[in-house]
Amino acid sequence: QVQLVESGGGLVQPGGSLRLSCVVSGSIIRSIAMTWYRQAPGKQRELVARISSLGFTVYADSVKGRFTISRDNAKETVYLQMNSLKPEDTGVYYCNSPAWPDSWGQGTQVTVSS
Protein backbone atom coordinates (compact mmCIF):
# COMPACT_ATOMS: atom_id res chain seq x y z
CA GLN A 1 0.00 0.00 0.00
CA VAL A 2 1.32 3.40 -1.00
CA GLN A 3 1.99 5.89 1.76
CA LEU A 4 2.82 9.56 1.25
CA VAL A 5 4.21 11.85 3.92
CA GLU A 6 4.32 15.56 3.23
CA SER A 7 6.38 17.96 5.32
CA GLY A 8 8.01 21.36 5.28
CA GLY A 9 5.01 23.61 5.70
CA GLY A 10 4.71 26.40 8.22
CA LEU A 11 3.94 30.05 8.79
CA VAL A 12 5.82 32.48 6.57
CA GLN A 13 5.55 36.16 5.75
CA PRO A 14 4.58 37.34 2.28
CA GLY A 15 7.61 37.21 0.03
CA GLY A 16 9.14 34.36 1.97
CA SER A 17 10.08 30.86 0.89
CA LEU A 18 9.37 27.29 1.90
CA ARG A 19 10.48 23.92 0.58
CA LEU A 20 7.99 21.08 0.81
CA SER A 21 8.92 17.41 0.69
CA CYS A 22 6.85 14.35 -0.08
CA VAL A 23 8.32 10.97 0.80
CA VAL A 24 6.72 7.95 -0.83
CA SER A 25 6.82 4.42 0.52
CA GLY A 26 5.26 1.25 -0.82
CA SER A 27 5.92 2.22 -4.42
CA ILE A 28 8.75 3.23 -6.73
CA ILE A 29 8.28 6.66 -8.25
CA ARG A 30 10.94 6.75 -10.98
CA SER A 31 8.56 5.71 -13.75
CA ILE A 32 5.51 7.77 -12.79
CA ALA A 33 4.42 11.38 -12.73
CA MET A 34 4.07 13.13 -9.41
CA THR A 35 1.82 16.05 -8.56
CA TRP A 36 1.48 18.67 -5.85
CA TYR A 37 -2.01 19.87 -5.02
CA ARG A 38 -3.27 22.40 -2.52
CA GLN A 39 -6.57 23.08 -0.85
CA ALA A 40 -7.39 26.49 0.53
CA PRO A 41 -10.07 26.93 3.19
CA GLY A 42 -13.52 26.65 1.64
CA LYS A 43 -12.14 25.82 -1.81
CA GLN A 44 -11.65 22.71 -3.88
CA ARG A 45 -8.32 20.99 -4.14
CA GLU A 46 -6.33 22.34 -7.10
CA LEU A 47 -3.29 21.20 -9.02
CA VAL A 48 -0.20 23.27 -8.28
CA ALA A 49 2.56 21.47 -10.18
CA ARG A 50 3.29 18.17 -11.87
CA ILE A 51 6.53 16.52 -12.90
CA SER A 52 6.69 13.65 -15.36
CA SER A 53 8.93 10.61 -15.04
CA LEU A 54 11.30 12.31 -17.51
CA GLY A 55 11.34 15.56 -15.60
CA PHE A 56 8.94 17.62 -17.68
CA THR A 57 7.03 20.08 -15.52
CA VAL A 58 3.64 21.78 -15.57
CA TYR A 59 2.53 24.58 -13.27
CA ALA A 60 -0.70 26.33 -12.40
CA ASP A 61 -0.68 29.85 -13.84
CA SER A 62 -0.88 31.29 -10.35
CA VAL A 63 2.49 29.82 -9.32
CA LYS A 64 4.51 29.99 -12.55
CA GLY A 65 7.86 31.62 -12.01
CA ARG A 66 7.62 31.28 -8.23
CA PHE A 67 7.36 27.53 -7.55
CA THR A 68 9.62 24.72 -8.72
CA ILE A 69 8.81 21.03 -8.54
CA SER A 70 11.62 18.50 -8.54
CA ARG A 71 12.18 14.86 -7.75
CA ASP A 72 14.85 12.60 -6.29
CA ASN A 73 13.98 9.11 -7.42
CA ALA A 74 16.74 7.53 -5.33
CA LYS A 75 15.09 8.96 -2.22
CA GLU A 76 11.51 8.35 -3.45
CA THR A 77 10.93 12.02 -2.73
CA VAL A 78 9.30 14.91 -4.54
CA TYR A 79 9.95 18.54 -3.62
CA LEU A 80 8.15 21.83 -4.09
CA GLN A 81 10.32 24.93 -3.74
CA MET A 82 8.03 27.90 -3.13
CA ASN A 83 9.42 31.42 -3.42
CA SER A 84 7.83 34.87 -3.31
CA LEU A 85 4.93 33.44 -1.35
CA LYS A 86 1.63 35.29 -1.30
CA PRO A 87 -1.30 35.11 1.13
CA GLU A 88 -3.31 33.35 -1.56
CA ASP A 89 -0.82 30.47 -1.45
CA THR A 90 -2.18 29.57 1.97
CA GLY A 91 -3.62 26.07 2.20
CA VAL A 92 -2.88 22.43 2.85
CA TYR A 93 -0.46 20.98 0.31
CA TYR A 94 -0.65 17.34 -0.76
CA CYS A 95 1.30 15.15 -3.14
CA ASN A 96 -0.19 12.41 -5.29
CA SER A 97 0.36 10.51 -8.50
CA PRO A 98 -1.99 9.72 -11.38
CA ALA A 99 -0.71 6.16 -10.91
CA TRP A 100 -2.58 5.90 -7.59
CA PRO A 101 -5.20 8.64 -7.62
CA ASP A 102 -6.89 7.56 -4.39
CA SER A 103 -3.74 7.63 -2.26
CA TRP A 104 -3.28 10.79 -0.23
CA GLY A 105 -1.13 11.78 2.69
CA GLN A 106 -2.09 14.00 5.59
CA GLY A 107 -0.80 17.09 3.81
CA THR A 108 1.28 19.93 5.17
CA GLN A 109 -0.15 23.31 6.15
CA VAL A 110 1.27 26.44 4.53
CA THR A 111 0.18 29.78 5.94
CA VAL A 112 1.36 33.01 4.36
CA SER A 113 0.57 35.95 6.57
CA SER A 114 2.16 39.02 8.05
Tab-separated table of C-alpha atoms in Angstrom:
chain	number	residue	atom	x	y	z
A	1	GLN	CA	0.000	0.000	0.000
A	2	VAL	CA	1.324	3.397	-1.004
A	3	GLN	CA	1.995	5.891	1.756
A	4	LEU	CA	2.816	9.558	1.245
A	5	VAL	CA	4.214	11.846	3.919
A	6	GLU	CA	4.317	15.561	3.227
A	7	SER	CA	6.383	17.955	5.316
A	8	GLY	CA	8.008	21.363	5.276
A	9	GLY	CA	5.010	23.613	5.705
A	10	GLY	CA	4.715	26.401	8.215
A	11	LEU	CA	3.941	30.053	8.791
A	12	VAL	CA	5.819	32.479	6.566
A	13	GLN	CA	5.549	36.158	5.752
A	14	PRO	CA	4.577	37.335	2.281
A	15	GLY	CA	7.612	37.215	0.027
A	16	GLY	CA	9.143	34.359	1.970
A	17	SER	CA	10.078	30.855	0.890
A	18	LEU	CA	9.369	27.285	1.902
A	19	ARG	CA	10.476	23.918	0.584
A	20	LEU	CA	7.986	21.082	0.814
A	21	SER	CA	8.920	17.406	0.688
A	22	CYS	CA	6.847	14.348	-0.084
A	23	VAL	CA	8.322	10.970	0.796
A	24	VAL	CA	6.720	7.950	-0.829
A	25	SER	CA	6.820	4.419	0.522
A	26	GLY	CA	5.265	1.254	-0.824
A	27	SER	CA	5.917	2.216	-4.421
A	28	ILE	CA	8.747	3.226	-6.730
A	29	ILE	CA	8.279	6.663	-8.255
A	30	ARG	CA	10.937	6.746	-10.976
A	31	SER	CA	8.555	5.709	-13.751
A	32	ILE	CA	5.508	7.766	-12.793
A	33	ALA	CA	4.419	11.381	-12.734
A	34	MET	CA	4.071	13.127	-9.409
A	35	THR	CA	1.820	16.047	-8.557
A	36	TRP	CA	1.483	18.669	-5.849
A	37	TYR	CA	-2.014	19.869	-5.015
A	38	ARG	CA	-3.270	22.396	-2.520
A	39	GLN	CA	-6.575	23.077	-0.848
A	40	ALA	CA	-7.389	26.493	0.530
A	41	PRO	CA	-10.068	26.933	3.188
A	42	GLY	CA	-13.516	26.655	1.644
A	43	LYS	CA	-12.136	25.817	-1.805
A	44	GLN	CA	-11.649	22.714	-3.882
A	45	ARG	CA	-8.322	20.990	-4.136
A	46	GLU	CA	-6.335	22.342	-7.104
A	47	LEU	CA	-3.291	21.201	-9.018
A	48	VAL	CA	-0.201	23.265	-8.277
A	49	ALA	CA	2.559	21.472	-10.183
A	50	ARG	CA	3.292	18.171	-11.874
A	51	ILE	CA	6.530	16.517	-12.898
A	52	SER	CA	6.691	13.645	-15.363
A	53	SER	CA	8.933	10.610	-15.040
A	54	LEU	CA	11.295	12.314	-17.512
A	55	GLY	CA	11.338	15.562	-15.598
A	56	PHE	CA	8.939	17.623	-17.681
A	57	THR	CA	7.033	20.080	-15.519
A	58	VAL	CA	3.636	21.780	-15.570
A	59	TYR	CA	2.528	24.576	-13.266
A	60	ALA	CA	-0.698	26.328	-12.400
A	61	ASP	CA	-0.679	29.846	-13.839
A	62	SER	CA	-0.877	31.289	-10.352
A	63	VAL	CA	2.493	29.820	-9.320
A	64	LYS	CA	4.513	29.986	-12.552
A	65	GLY	CA	7.863	31.624	-12.015
A	66	ARG	CA	7.615	31.280	-8.225
A	67	PHE	CA	7.356	27.528	-7.546
A	68	THR	CA	9.625	24.724	-8.715
A	69	ILE	CA	8.806	21.027	-8.543
A	70	SER	CA	11.621	18.499	-8.542
A	71	ARG	CA	12.184	14.860	-7.746
A	72	ASP	CA	14.853	12.601	-6.294
A	73	ASN	CA	13.984	9.109	-7.422
A	74	ALA	CA	16.735	7.531	-5.333
A	75	LYS	CA	15.088	8.957	-2.224
A	76	GLU	CA	11.511	8.350	-3.454
A	77	THR	CA	10.926	12.021	-2.735
A	78	VAL	CA	9.301	14.915	-4.537
A	79	TYR	CA	9.946	18.540	-3.616
A	80	LEU	CA	8.155	21.827	-4.090
A	81	GLN	CA	10.317	24.930	-3.736
A	82	MET	CA	8.031	27.898	-3.131
A	83	ASN	CA	9.423	31.421	-3.423
A	84	SER	CA	7.828	34.868	-3.309
A	85	LEU	CA	4.935	33.439	-1.350
A	86	LYS	CA	1.629	35.290	-1.300
A	87	PRO	CA	-1.297	35.107	1.132
A	88	GLU	CA	-3.314	33.346	-1.560
A	89	ASP	CA	-0.822	30.466	-1.455
A	90	THR	CA	-2.184	29.565	1.975
A	91	GLY	CA	-3.619	26.071	2.199
A	92	VAL	CA	-2.881	22.430	2.848
A	93	TYR	CA	-0.459	20.977	0.312
A	94	TYR	CA	-0.650	17.344	-0.763
A	95	CYS	CA	1.296	15.148	-3.140
A	96	ASN	CA	-0.188	12.414	-5.285
A	97	SER	CA	0.356	10.512	-8.496
A	98	PRO	CA	-1.991	9.721	-11.376
A	99	ALA	CA	-0.711	6.156	-10.914
A	100	TRP	CA	-2.578	5.901	-7.591
A	101	PRO	CA	-5.201	8.640	-7.623
A	102	ASP	CA	-6.891	7.556	-4.388
A	103	SER	CA	-3.743	7.629	-2.261
A	104	TRP	CA	-3.279	10.789	-0.229
A	105	GLY	CA	-1.131	11.779	2.687
A	106	GLN	CA	-2.085	14.004	5.592
A	107	GLY	CA	-0.805	17.092	3.814
A	108	THR	CA	1.282	19.928	5.167
A	109	GLN	CA	-0.150	23.308	6.149
A	110	VAL	CA	1.266	26.440	4.531
A	111	THR	CA	0.178	29.778	5.938
A	112	VAL	CA	1.362	33.012	4.358
A	113	SER	CA	0.567	35.951	6.567
A	114	SER	CA	2.155	39.024	8.054
